[in-house]
Every structure is written in C-alpha cells, then in structure tokens.
PDB file of C-alpha atoms in Angstrom:
ATOM      1  CA  GLN Q   1       0.000   0.000   0.000  1.00 77.00           C
ATOM      2  CA  ALA Q   2       1.331   3.456  -0.949  1.00 86.00           C
ATOM      3  CA  VAL Q   3       1.868   6.189   1.622  1.00 90.00           C
ATOM      4  CA  GLN Q   4      -0.904   8.763   1.452  1.00 93.00           C
ATOM      5  CA  SER Q   5       0.077  12.446   1.649  1.00 94.00           C
ATOM      6  CA  ILE Q   6      -2.156  14.586   3.894  1.00 95.00           C
ATOM      7  CA  VAL Q   7      -2.394  18.396   3.646  1.00 95.00           C
ATOM      8  CA  LYS Q   8      -1.215  20.005   6.852  1.00 94.00           C
ATOM      9  CA  PRO Q   9      -4.013  21.904   8.599  1.00 93.00           C
ATOM     10  CA  ALA Q  10      -3.431  25.544   9.450  1.00 92.00           C
ATOM     11  CA  LEU Q  11      -5.080  28.157  11.610  1.00 91.00           C
ATOM     12  CA  PRO Q  12      -7.469  30.556   9.892  1.00 87.00           C
ATOM     13  CA  GLU Q  13      -6.092  34.114   9.600  1.00 81.00           C
ATOM     14  CA  GLU Q  14      -8.721  35.471  12.009  1.00 81.00           C
ATOM     15  CA  SER Q  15      -7.713  33.044  14.777  1.00 86.00           C
ATOM     16  CA  ASN Q  16      -6.005  35.656  16.930  1.00 92.00           C
ATOM     17  CA  ALA Q  17      -8.263  38.108  18.746  1.00 95.00           C
ATOM     18  CA  THR Q  18      -8.292  40.837  21.385  1.00 96.00           C
ATOM     19  CA  TYR Q  19     -10.016  40.122  24.684  1.00 97.00           C
ATOM     20  CA  ASP Q  20     -13.651  41.199  24.518  1.00 96.00           C
ATOM     21  CA  GLY Q  21     -15.219  38.930  27.136  1.00 94.00           C
ATOM     22  CA  GLN Q  22     -16.752  36.753  24.422  1.00 95.00           C
ATOM     23  CA  GLU Q  23     -15.924  33.172  23.518  1.00 96.00           C
ATOM     24  CA  HIS Q  24     -13.570  32.800  20.557  1.00 96.00           C
ATOM     25  CA  ILE Q  25     -13.652  29.548  18.587  1.00 95.00           C
ATOM     26  CA  VAL Q  26     -10.916  28.350  16.234  1.00 95.00           C
ATOM     27  CA  THR Q  27     -11.916  26.070  13.383  1.00 93.00           C
ATOM     28  CA  ILE Q  28      -9.432  23.540  12.024  1.00 94.00           C
ATOM     29  CA  ALA Q  29     -10.203  21.664   8.806  1.00 92.00           C
ATOM     30  CA  GLN Q  30     -11.308  18.150   9.710  1.00 92.00           C
ATOM     31  CA  ASN Q  31      -9.963  15.008   8.053  1.00 95.00           C
ATOM     32  CA  ASP Q  32     -10.422  11.318   8.846  1.00 95.00           C
ATOM     33  CA  ALA Q  33      -6.638  10.910   8.642  1.00 96.00           C
ATOM     34  CA  TYR Q  34      -5.850  12.951  11.752  1.00 97.00           C
ATOM     35  CA  THR Q  35      -7.147  13.979  15.169  1.00 97.00           C
ATOM     36  CA  VAL Q  36      -7.299  17.492  16.571  1.00 97.00           C
ATOM     37  CA  THR Q  37      -6.826  18.048  20.312  1.00 97.00           C
ATOM     38  CA  GLY Q  38      -6.138  21.030  22.506  1.00 97.00           C
ATOM     39  CA  THR Q  39      -7.904  24.314  23.103  1.00 97.00           C
ATOM     40  CA  LEU Q  40     -10.247  25.236  20.270  1.00 96.00           C
ATOM     41  CA  SER Q  41     -12.228  27.852  22.203  1.00 96.00           C
ATOM     42  CA  ALA Q  42     -11.447  30.336  24.949  1.00 97.00           C
ATOM     43  CA  THR Q  43     -12.753  33.540  26.490  1.00 97.00           C
ATOM     44  CA  VAL Q  44      -9.854  34.961  28.494  1.00 97.00           C
ATOM     45  CA  ALA Q  45      -6.567  36.414  27.276  1.00 97.00           C
ATOM     46  CA  GLY Q  46      -3.806  33.890  26.719  1.00 97.00           C
ATOM     47  CA  THR Q  47      -1.990  31.713  24.210  1.00 97.00           C
ATOM     48  CA  TYR Q  48      -3.624  28.411  23.350  1.00 97.00           C
ATOM     49  CA  THR Q  49      -2.215  25.267  21.745  1.00 97.00           C
ATOM     50  CA  ILE Q  50      -3.798  22.807  19.334  1.00 97.00           C
ATOM     51  CA  ALA Q  51      -2.142  19.495  18.423  1.00 97.00           C
ATOM     52  CA  VAL Q  52      -2.876  17.693  15.144  1.00 97.00           C
ATOM     53  CA  SER Q  53      -1.794  14.043  15.028  1.00 97.00           C
ATOM     54  CA  LEU Q  54      -1.886  11.570  12.166  1.00 97.00           C
ATOM     55  CA  LYS Q  55      -3.963   8.514  13.080  1.00 96.00           C
ATOM     56  CA  ASP Q  56      -1.736   6.223  11.008  1.00 95.00           C
ATOM     57  CA  THR Q  57       1.944   7.102  10.760  1.00 95.00           C
ATOM     58  CA  VAL Q  58       2.790   4.010   8.680  1.00 94.00           C
ATOM     59  CA  PHE Q  59       0.673   4.649   5.600  1.00 95.00           C
ATOM     60  CA  THR Q  60       0.105   8.418   5.925  1.00 96.00           C
ATOM     61  CA  GLU Q  61       2.421  11.364   6.160  1.00 96.00           C
ATOM     62  CA  TRP Q  62       2.105  15.117   6.014  1.00 96.00           C
ATOM     63  CA  GLU Q  63       2.374  16.776   2.633  1.00 94.00           C
ATOM     64  CA  GLY Q  64       6.071  17.598   2.277  1.00 92.00           C
ATOM     65  CA  GLY Q  65       7.032  14.614   4.432  1.00 93.00           C
ATOM     66  CA  GLY Q  66       7.094  13.756   8.092  1.00 95.00           C
ATOM     67  CA  THR Q  67       4.654  12.321  10.586  1.00 96.00           C
ATOM     68  CA  ASN Q  68       5.345  14.441  13.653  1.00 97.00           C
ATOM     69  CA  VAL Q  69       2.504  16.023  15.581  1.00 97.00           C
ATOM     70  CA  ILE Q  70       1.751  19.519  14.269  1.00 96.00           C
ATOM     71  CA  THR Q  71       1.447  22.151  16.983  1.00 96.00           C
ATOM     72  CA  LEU Q  72      -0.607  25.255  16.225  1.00 96.00           C
ATOM     73  CA  GLN Q  73      -0.928  28.248  18.567  1.00 96.00           C
ATOM     74  CA  TRP Q  74      -3.482  31.026  18.682  1.00 97.00           C
ATOM     75  CA  THR Q  75      -3.811  33.986  21.012  1.00 97.00           C
ATOM     76  CA  ILE Q  76      -6.359  36.214  22.674  1.00 97.00           C
ATOM     77  CA  VAL Q  77      -4.346  39.339  23.460  1.00 97.00           C
ATOM     78  CA  LYS Q  78      -5.125  41.595  26.397  1.00 97.00           C
ATOM     79  CA  ALA Q  79      -7.359  44.614  25.813  1.00 97.00           C
ATOM     80  CA  THR Q  80      -6.056  48.066  26.747  1.00 95.00           C
ATOM     81  CA  PRO Q  81      -8.431  50.232  28.799  1.00 95.00           C
ATOM     82  CA  VAL Q  82      -8.375  54.034  28.768  1.00 93.00           C
ATOM     83  CA  ILE Q  83      -8.513  56.251  31.848  1.00 94.00           C
ATOM     84  CA  THR Q  84     -10.777  59.259  31.368  1.00 94.00           C
ATOM     85  CA  ALA Q  85     -10.341  62.350  33.558  1.00 96.00           C
ATOM     86  CA  GLU Q  86     -10.325  66.125  33.239  1.00 97.00           C
ATOM     87  CA  GLU Q  87      -6.717  67.349  33.420  1.00 96.00           C
ATOM     88  CA  GLU Q  88      -7.623  70.219  35.770  1.00 97.00           C
ATOM     89  CA  GLN Q  89      -9.981  69.655  38.694  1.00 97.00           C
ATOM     90  CA  SER Q  90     -10.819  71.511  41.874  1.00 97.00           C
ATOM     91  CA  ALA Q  91     -12.869  71.396  45.037  1.00 96.00           C
ATOM     92  CA  GLU Q  92     -13.531  73.852  47.826  1.00 95.00           C
ATOM     93  CA  TYR Q  93     -11.870  73.116  51.165  1.00 96.00           C
ATOM     94  CA  ASP Q  94     -14.241  71.127  53.374  1.00 96.00           C
ATOM     95  CA  GLY Q  95     -11.878  69.542  55.891  1.00 95.00           C
ATOM     96  CA  GLU Q  96     -12.087  66.172  54.117  1.00 96.00           C
ATOM     97  CA  ALA Q  97      -9.630  64.325  51.873  1.00 97.00           C
ATOM     98  CA  GLN Q  98     -10.346  65.199  48.253  1.00 96.00           C
ATOM     99  CA  ALA Q  99     -10.933  62.774  45.379  1.00 96.00           C
ATOM    100  CA  VAL Q 100     -10.145  63.005  41.682  1.00 96.00           C
ATOM    101  CA  THR Q 101     -13.018  62.312  39.311  1.00 96.00           C
ATOM    102  CA  ALA Q 102     -11.971  59.647  36.795  1.00 95.00           C
ATOM    103  CA  SER Q 103     -13.371  56.607  35.075  1.00 93.00           C
ATOM    104  CA  ILE Q 104     -12.076  53.407  33.546  1.00 94.00           C
ATOM    105  CA  ALA Q 105     -14.096  50.444  32.406  1.00 88.00           C
ATOM    106  CA  GLY Q 106     -13.507  47.083  30.848  1.00 91.00           C
ATOM    107  CA  VAL Q 107     -14.782  46.060  27.430  1.00 93.00           C
ATOM    108  CA  ASN Q 108     -18.025  44.723  28.888  1.00 88.00           C
ATOM    109  CA  GLY Q 109     -18.415  47.325  31.592  1.00 86.00           C
ATOM    110  CA  GLU Q 110     -16.306  45.413  34.105  1.00 88.00           C
ATOM    111  CA  GLU Q 111     -15.296  47.649  36.955  1.00 87.00           C
ATOM    112  CA  LEU Q 112     -11.565  48.350  36.872  1.00 94.00           C
ATOM    113  CA  THR Q 113      -9.798  50.240  39.630  1.00 94.00           C
ATOM    114  CA  VAL Q 114      -7.760  53.383  39.003  1.00 94.00           C
ATOM    115  CA  THR Q 115      -4.817  53.935  41.331  1.00 95.00           C
ATOM    116  CA  VAL Q 116      -4.290  57.574  42.347  1.00 96.00           C
ATOM    117  CA  THR Q 117      -0.859  58.732  43.506  1.00 97.00           C
ATOM    118  CA  TRP Q 118      -0.791  62.279  44.914  1.00 97.00           C
ATOM    119  CA  TYR Q 119       2.202  64.601  44.645  1.00 97.00           C
ATOM    120  CA  ALA Q 120       3.001  67.994  46.164  1.00 97.00           C
ATOM    121  CA  ASP Q 121       4.875  69.093  43.034  1.00 96.00           C
ATOM    122  CA  ALA Q 122       4.380  69.070  39.261  1.00 95.00           C
ATOM    123  CA  ALA Q 123       7.642  67.136  38.775  1.00 95.00           C
ATOM    124  CA  HIS Q 124       6.075  64.224  40.734  1.00 95.00           C
ATOM    125  CA  GLU Q 125       9.016  63.989  43.116  1.00 96.00           C
ATOM    126  CA  ASN Q 126       7.316  64.555  46.485  1.00 97.00           C
ATOM    127  CA  VAL Q 127       4.724  61.852  47.057  1.00 97.00           C
ATOM    128  CA  LEU Q 128       1.977  62.686  49.525  1.00 97.00           C
ATOM    129  CA  GLY Q 129       0.818  60.116  52.049  1.00 94.00           C
ATOM    130  CA  GLY Q 130      -2.741  60.357  50.749  1.00 95.00           C
ATOM    131  CA  ALA Q 131      -5.319  62.631  49.190  1.00 96.00           C
ATOM    132  CA  PRO Q 132      -4.963  66.348  49.998  1.00 97.00           C
ATOM    133  CA  VAL Q 133      -7.143  68.097  52.558  1.00 97.00           C
ATOM    134  CA  ASP Q 134      -5.718  71.613  52.897  1.00 96.00           C
ATOM    135  CA  ALA Q 135      -6.095  74.421  50.366  1.00 96.00           C
ATOM    136  CA  GLY Q 136      -3.395  74.390  47.695  1.00 97.00           C
ATOM    137  CA  THR Q 137      -2.462  72.923  44.324  1.00 98.00           C
ATOM    138  CA  TYR Q 138      -1.661  69.230  44.093  1.00 98.00           C
ATOM    139  CA  TYR Q 139      -0.810  66.792  41.325  1.00 98.00           C
ATOM    140  CA  ALA Q 140      -2.332  63.377  40.848  1.00 97.00           C
ATOM    141  CA  VAL Q 141      -1.152  60.576  38.584  1.00 97.00           C
ATOM    142  CA  LEU Q 142      -3.918  58.140  37.684  1.00 97.00           C
ATOM    143  CA  SER Q 143      -2.857  54.672  36.608  1.00 96.00           C
ATOM    144  CA  TYR Q 144      -4.089  51.142  36.037  1.00 96.00           C
ATOM    145  CA  ALA Q 145      -1.540  48.355  36.444  1.00 95.00           C
ATOM    146  CA  GLY Q 146      -3.273  45.735  34.297  1.00 96.00           C
ATOM    147  CA  SER Q 147      -4.759  42.305  34.988  1.00 95.00           C
ATOM    148  CA  ASP Q 148      -5.161  38.882  33.415  1.00 96.00           C
ATOM    149  CA  ASN Q 149      -7.276  40.312  30.573  1.00 97.00           C
ATOM    150  CA  TYR Q 150      -6.097  43.943  30.443  1.00 97.00           C
ATOM    151  CA  ASN Q 151      -2.818  45.694  29.714  1.00 97.00           C
ATOM    152  CA  ALA Q 152      -1.743  48.580  31.899  1.00 96.00           C
ATOM    153  CA  ALA Q 153      -3.479  51.821  30.926  1.00 94.00           C
ATOM    154  CA  GLN Q 154      -1.536  54.906  29.968  1.00 91.00           C
ATOM    155  CA  SER Q 155      -1.343  57.132  33.036  1.00 92.00           C
ATOM    156  CA  VAL Q 156      -3.183  60.455  33.194  1.00 94.00           C
ATOM    157  CA  ASN Q 157      -1.885  63.528  35.010  1.00 96.00           C
ATOM    158  CA  VAL Q 158      -4.341  65.786  36.853  1.00 97.00           C
ATOM    159  CA  THR Q 159      -3.699  69.171  38.451  1.00 97.00           C
ATOM    160  CA  PHE Q 160      -6.013  69.412  41.451  1.00 97.00           C
ATOM    161  CA  THR Q 161      -6.662  72.631  43.368  1.00 97.00           C
ATOM    162  CA  VAL Q 162      -8.254  72.712  46.791  1.00 97.00           C
ATOM    163  CA  THR Q 163      -9.637  76.252  47.000  1.00 96.00           C
ATOM    164  CA  LYS Q 164     -10.028  78.282  50.162  1.00 94.00           C
ATOM    165  CA  ILE Q 165     -13.533  78.762  51.502  1.00 90.00           C
ATOM    166  CA  LYS Q 166     -14.968  82.063  50.290  1.00 85.00           C
ATOM    167  CA  VAL Q 167     -16.333  84.022  53.218  1.00 80.00           C
ATOM    168  CA  THR Q 168     -18.299  87.236  52.779  1.00 78.00           C
ATOM    169  CA  ALA Q 169     -17.545  89.779  55.472  1.00 75.00           C
ATOM    170  CA  PRO Q 170     -20.578  90.821  57.529  1.00 73.00           C
ATOM    171  CA  SER Q 171     -21.940  94.280  56.784  1.00 71.00           C
ATOM    172  CA  ALA Q 172     -22.931  97.127  59.053  1.00 66.00           C
ATOM    173  CA  PRO Q 173     -24.894 100.278  58.235  1.00 64.00           C
ATOM    174  CA  ALA Q 174     -22.790 102.650  56.162  1.00 66.00           C
ATOM    175  CA  GLU Q 175     -23.695 105.712  58.223  1.00 75.00           C
ATOM    176  CA  VAL Q 176     -25.351 106.530  61.490  1.00 72.00           C
ATOM    177  CA  THR Q 177     -26.753 109.965  62.322  1.00 77.00           C
ATOM    178  CA  TYR Q 178     -25.318 111.540  65.469  1.00 81.00           C
ATOM    179  CA  ASN Q 179     -27.949 111.930  68.139  1.00 85.00           C
ATOM    180  CA  GLY Q 180     -25.847 112.431  71.265  1.00 85.00           C
ATOM    181  CA  GLN Q 181     -26.685 108.940  72.488  1.00 85.00           C
ATOM    182  CA  GLU Q 182     -24.671 105.723  72.441  1.00 84.00           C
ATOM    183  CA  GLN Q 183     -25.584 103.927  69.256  1.00 76.00           C
ATOM    184  CA  THR Q 184     -25.265 100.267  68.358  1.00 74.00           C
ATOM    185  CA  ALA Q 185     -24.649  99.060  64.842  1.00 69.00           C
ATOM    186  CA  GLU Q 186     -26.519  95.973  63.843  1.00 71.00           C
ATOM    187  CA  VAL Q 187     -24.359  93.484  61.909  1.00 66.00           C
ATOM    188  CA  THR Q 188     -26.028  91.005  59.606  1.00 65.00           C
ATOM    189  CA  ASP Q 189     -24.586  87.887  57.999  1.00 60.00           C
ATOM    190  CA  ASN Q 190     -24.550  87.763  54.218  1.00 53.00           C
TER     191      ASN Q 190
END
C-alpha cells in the first residue's frame, strides 16, 4: 500500500483576537486521517495550543514529508483600557480628603480600579501620604496596572486645586446719624 500524503491543517487568519469577554472559537479543517486536540475555544486572554496528530503514521504522512505532531498556537491578546479624567480639577476646602473624578471600564463594563498617587509638586518627586485636605495645588497621577485580561493603561496627570472657603464679610450700616446717644450698629450675615 502506498503512503498517502495529507495536507497540513493551518489556523485561519482570524484566529487571533483581542479580549472582549466573548468566547472565541478556532476552526481547524477536519480530516479522517488525523485527530485534533487542545484548546479550540477560549474567552480569556492567553496563548492556546492545538495538536494535530496523524492517526496512522505508517501509511500516511504530512504533505512535504514527516509524521510528527503539528502544533498550532493562537492567542487572545489583552485589551487596553483608557482612563478618562479632566486634566484640571478643583474642590472647595471642606476639611475632608479630596478625590479626583476619573473613570475606567472594561470592554463589557467590568469595573476596573484606578490607582491615584498624589504629589506635592508638578515634577512628581514629592509623594503625599494620601489625598490632599488643605487648600493648595496638588498633582495626581492616575494609573491602572493591568490584569489577566487587560494591559496597563496609559497614566493620566491631573492638576487638582483645593480652593479656600470664600467668606463674605458681615456688613454694618454705612452711616449713622449723630444723636448724642450711644448707638449700636446691627451686623447682619450675608
């Protein structure tokens, strides 16, 4: 009996994908002469392996020669989230630690956590121990370190000003007519 030559299976061009939370399925051409094993579908980011083995290595061989197991790999690459924040933010002093307004979300609305590092200077050399409370100008660097399905996000710089409380001075009557008596001015809050 003559040795039969079998066309080597290959991955379709669209096999690789970017994480989107959906199941990705790889299709390999089927043939009675070989078996396909390994990971043909996945949802999370990673590299997956498929093995294609000839059922009969005596009377069949791969086109071009050889009978070794063919290993095929496909990948779901990590998605890259984007941090959204206004570059200049402010809040009036209220005695409480202040918070930057920012958002970041995964491809299916998954909640991702932004890390905020506060600095006393624009050069980002003097790290604060936490969010600012007192009036002044501060600098925040927003970042996301990444996870199993997401790359690290590009950091965003925010200038944050804690403004002083605006107080209106109380007012008194502009003039009082002399009447020879002790007079009292009435002060009202504005």
